[in-house]
Coordinates of C-alpha atoms in Angstrom, one line a residue:
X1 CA 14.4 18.6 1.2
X2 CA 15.8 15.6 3.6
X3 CA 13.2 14.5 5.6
X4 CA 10.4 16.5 4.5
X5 CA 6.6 14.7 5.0
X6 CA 4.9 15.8 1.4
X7 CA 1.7 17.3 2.3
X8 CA 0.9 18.3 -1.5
X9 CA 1.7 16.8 -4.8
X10 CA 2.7 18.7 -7.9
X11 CA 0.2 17.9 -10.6
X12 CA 0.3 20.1 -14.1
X13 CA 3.0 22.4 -12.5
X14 CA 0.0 23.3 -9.3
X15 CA 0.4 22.0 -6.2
X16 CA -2.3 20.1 -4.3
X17 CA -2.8 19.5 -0.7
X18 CA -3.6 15.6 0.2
X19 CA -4.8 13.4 2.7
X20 CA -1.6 11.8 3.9
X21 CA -2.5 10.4 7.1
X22 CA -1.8 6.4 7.2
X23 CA -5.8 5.5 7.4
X24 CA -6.2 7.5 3.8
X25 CA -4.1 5.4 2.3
X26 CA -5.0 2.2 4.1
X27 CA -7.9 2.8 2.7
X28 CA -6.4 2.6 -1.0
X29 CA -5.3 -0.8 -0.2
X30 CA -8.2 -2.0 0.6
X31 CA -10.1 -0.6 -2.3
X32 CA -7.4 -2.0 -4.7
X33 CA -7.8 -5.5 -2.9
X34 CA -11.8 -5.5 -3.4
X35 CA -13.2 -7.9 -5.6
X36 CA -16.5 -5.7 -6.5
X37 CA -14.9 -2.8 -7.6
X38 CA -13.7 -2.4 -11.3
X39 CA -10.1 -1.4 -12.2
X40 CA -11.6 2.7 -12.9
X41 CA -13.3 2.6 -9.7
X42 CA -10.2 1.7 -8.1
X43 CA -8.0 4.3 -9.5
X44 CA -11.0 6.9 -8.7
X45 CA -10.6 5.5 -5.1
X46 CA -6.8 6.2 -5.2
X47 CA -7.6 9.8 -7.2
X48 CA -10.7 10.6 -4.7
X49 CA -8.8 9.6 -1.6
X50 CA -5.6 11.4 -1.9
X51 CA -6.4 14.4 -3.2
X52 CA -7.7 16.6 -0.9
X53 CA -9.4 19.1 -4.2
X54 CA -10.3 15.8 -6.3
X55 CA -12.7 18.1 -8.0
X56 CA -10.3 20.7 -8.8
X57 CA -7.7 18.4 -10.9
X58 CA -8.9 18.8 -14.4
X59 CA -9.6 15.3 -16.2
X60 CA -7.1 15.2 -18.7
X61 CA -4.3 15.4 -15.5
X62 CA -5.9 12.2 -14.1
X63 CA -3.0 10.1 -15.4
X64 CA 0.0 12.0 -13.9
X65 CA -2.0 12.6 -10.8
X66 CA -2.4 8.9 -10.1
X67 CA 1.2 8.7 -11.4
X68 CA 1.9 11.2 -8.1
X69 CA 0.1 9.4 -6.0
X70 CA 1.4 5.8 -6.7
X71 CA 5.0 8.0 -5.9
X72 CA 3.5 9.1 -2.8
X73 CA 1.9 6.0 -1.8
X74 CA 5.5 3.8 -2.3
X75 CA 7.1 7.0 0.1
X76 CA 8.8 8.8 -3.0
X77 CA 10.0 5.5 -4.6
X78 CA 10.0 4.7 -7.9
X79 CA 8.4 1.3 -9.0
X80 CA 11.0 -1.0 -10.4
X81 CA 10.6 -2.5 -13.8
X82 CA 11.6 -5.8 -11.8
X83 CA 8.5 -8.1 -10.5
X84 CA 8.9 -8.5 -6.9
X85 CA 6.5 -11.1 -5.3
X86 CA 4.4 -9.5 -2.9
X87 CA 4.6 -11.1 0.4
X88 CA 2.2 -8.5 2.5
X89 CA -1.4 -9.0 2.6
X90 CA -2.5 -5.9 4.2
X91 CA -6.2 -6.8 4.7
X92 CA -5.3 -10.3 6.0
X93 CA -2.6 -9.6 8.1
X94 CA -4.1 -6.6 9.8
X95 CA -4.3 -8.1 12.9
X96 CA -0.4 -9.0 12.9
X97 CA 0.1 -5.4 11.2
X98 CA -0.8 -3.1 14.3
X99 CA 1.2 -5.0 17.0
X100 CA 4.3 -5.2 14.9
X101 CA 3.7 -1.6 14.4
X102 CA 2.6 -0.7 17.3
X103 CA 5.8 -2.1 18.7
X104 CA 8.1 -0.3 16.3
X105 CA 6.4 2.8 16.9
X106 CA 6.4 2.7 21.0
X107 CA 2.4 3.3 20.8
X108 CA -0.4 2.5 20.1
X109 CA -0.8 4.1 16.4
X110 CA -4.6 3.7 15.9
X111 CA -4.9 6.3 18.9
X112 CA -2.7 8.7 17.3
X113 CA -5.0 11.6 16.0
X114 CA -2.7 11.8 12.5
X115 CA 0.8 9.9 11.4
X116 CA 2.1 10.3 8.2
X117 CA 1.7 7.7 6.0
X118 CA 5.6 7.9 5.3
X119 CA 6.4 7.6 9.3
X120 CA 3.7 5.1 9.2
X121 CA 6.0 2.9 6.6
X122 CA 9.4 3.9 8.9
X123 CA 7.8 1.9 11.8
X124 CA 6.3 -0.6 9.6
X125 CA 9.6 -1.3 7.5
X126 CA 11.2 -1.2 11.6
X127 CA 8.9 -4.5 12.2
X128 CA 11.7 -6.8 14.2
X129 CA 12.3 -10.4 12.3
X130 CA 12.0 -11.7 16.2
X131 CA 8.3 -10.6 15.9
X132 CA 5.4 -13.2 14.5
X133 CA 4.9 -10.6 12.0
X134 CA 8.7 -10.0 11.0
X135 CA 8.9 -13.9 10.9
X136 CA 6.1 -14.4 8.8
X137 CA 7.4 -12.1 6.5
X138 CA 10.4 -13.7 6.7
X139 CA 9.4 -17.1 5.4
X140 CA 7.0 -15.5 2.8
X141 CA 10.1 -14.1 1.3
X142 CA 12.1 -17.4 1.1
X143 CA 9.2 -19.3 -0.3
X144 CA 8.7 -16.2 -3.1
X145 CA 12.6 -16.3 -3.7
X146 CA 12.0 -19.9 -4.2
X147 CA 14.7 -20.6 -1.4
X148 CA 13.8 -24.2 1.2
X149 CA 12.4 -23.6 4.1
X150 CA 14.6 -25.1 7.0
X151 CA 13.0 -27.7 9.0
X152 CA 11.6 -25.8 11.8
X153 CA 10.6 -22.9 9.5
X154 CA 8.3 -25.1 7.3
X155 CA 6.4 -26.8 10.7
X156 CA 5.8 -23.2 11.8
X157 CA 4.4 -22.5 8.2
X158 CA 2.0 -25.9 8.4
X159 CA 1.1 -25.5 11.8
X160 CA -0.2 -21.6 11.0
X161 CA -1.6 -21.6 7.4
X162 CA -3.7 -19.4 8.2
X163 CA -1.5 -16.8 8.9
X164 CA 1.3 -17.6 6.7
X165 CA -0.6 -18.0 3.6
X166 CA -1.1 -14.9 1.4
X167 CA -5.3 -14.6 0.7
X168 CA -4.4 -11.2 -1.1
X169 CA -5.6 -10.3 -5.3
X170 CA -2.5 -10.6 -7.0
X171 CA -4.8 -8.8 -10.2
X172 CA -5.1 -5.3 -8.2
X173 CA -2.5 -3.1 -9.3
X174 CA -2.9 -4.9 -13.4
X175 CA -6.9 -3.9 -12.9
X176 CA -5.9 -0.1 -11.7
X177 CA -3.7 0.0 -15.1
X178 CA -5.8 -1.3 -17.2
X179 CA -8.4 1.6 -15.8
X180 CA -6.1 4.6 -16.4
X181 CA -5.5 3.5 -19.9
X182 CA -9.1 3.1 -20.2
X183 CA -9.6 6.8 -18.5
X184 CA -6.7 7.8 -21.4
X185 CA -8.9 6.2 -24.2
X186 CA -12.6 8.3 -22.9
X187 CA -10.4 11.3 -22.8
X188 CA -9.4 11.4 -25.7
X189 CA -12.6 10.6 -27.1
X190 CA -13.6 13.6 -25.8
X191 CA -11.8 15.8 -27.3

């Protein structure tokens, strides 16, 4: 229904609660960005960190239920088929994340006991272009797009690298892939 906040996901035609505060998935992100961690552990990060009754959700369903989550992770969105150049590095930019946010929002959001993830995307997505955050994104975008920078734009960008430059994995999400097919492939050695 408009405007509902999912607080399950149907896997196998059963419906299971999840964690769907903003941290849990946060958390996800920063899984998917680490270096150390294989593609499967990643997606039994994602798997493990959504689903509330992880232990419950019978093997061979671990593909559609990552399939569920990835919906519930891009707020009921489909992913496109199109490659759009990511321009958010959420581990870097943290500390230009929460004011932006925070801003959006009205309040301090780390404080809050529990915010949807989805609300936590409304005020993210509400980030003003006027904000250091907003404009960073901003000129991330152009350069992705492959669009000039104008003049003043490209001496903000070279006087704060540090902030404008992406440091994300760009291999993450390929990895997670890779380790649900590989998940597939055990299965169905199994039986």
């Amino acid at each position: 229904m408009l405007g509902d906040l999912p607080q399950t996901l149907d896997v196998g035609g059963k419906a299971y609660r999840i964690r769907s505060d903003f941290r849990s998935i946060l958390r996800i992100i920063a899984a998917f960005a680490d270096d150390d961690l294989t593609g499967q552990e990643k997606v039994y990060v994602a798997l493990r960190q959504v689903y509330r009754e992880f232990d419950q959700l019978p093997p061979e369903q671990y593909g559609e239920a990552y399939e569920r989550a990835m919906w519930f992770i891009n707020c009921g969105e489909q992913p496109t088929e199109s490659h759009t150049p990511q321009i958010v590095d959420w581990l870097h930019d943290e500390q230009m994340i929460f004011p932006a946010v925070n801003k959006a929002a009205a309040q301090e959001v780390r404080l809050v006991s529990y915010m949807h993830w989805w609300t936590f995307m409304g005020f993210f997505r509400s980030i003003d272009r006027e904000d250091t955050y907003g404009y960073v994104l901003m000129l991330r975008q152009k350069r992705a797009q492959g669009k000039p920078l104008e003049k003043w734009e490209a001496e903000f960008w070279n006087r704060n690298r540090d902030i404008c430059d992406l440091h994300m994995n760009a291999s993450s999400g390929a990895e997670a892939e890779d380790a649900l097919a590989e998940i597939y492939r055990e299965l169905l050695k199994g039986g």
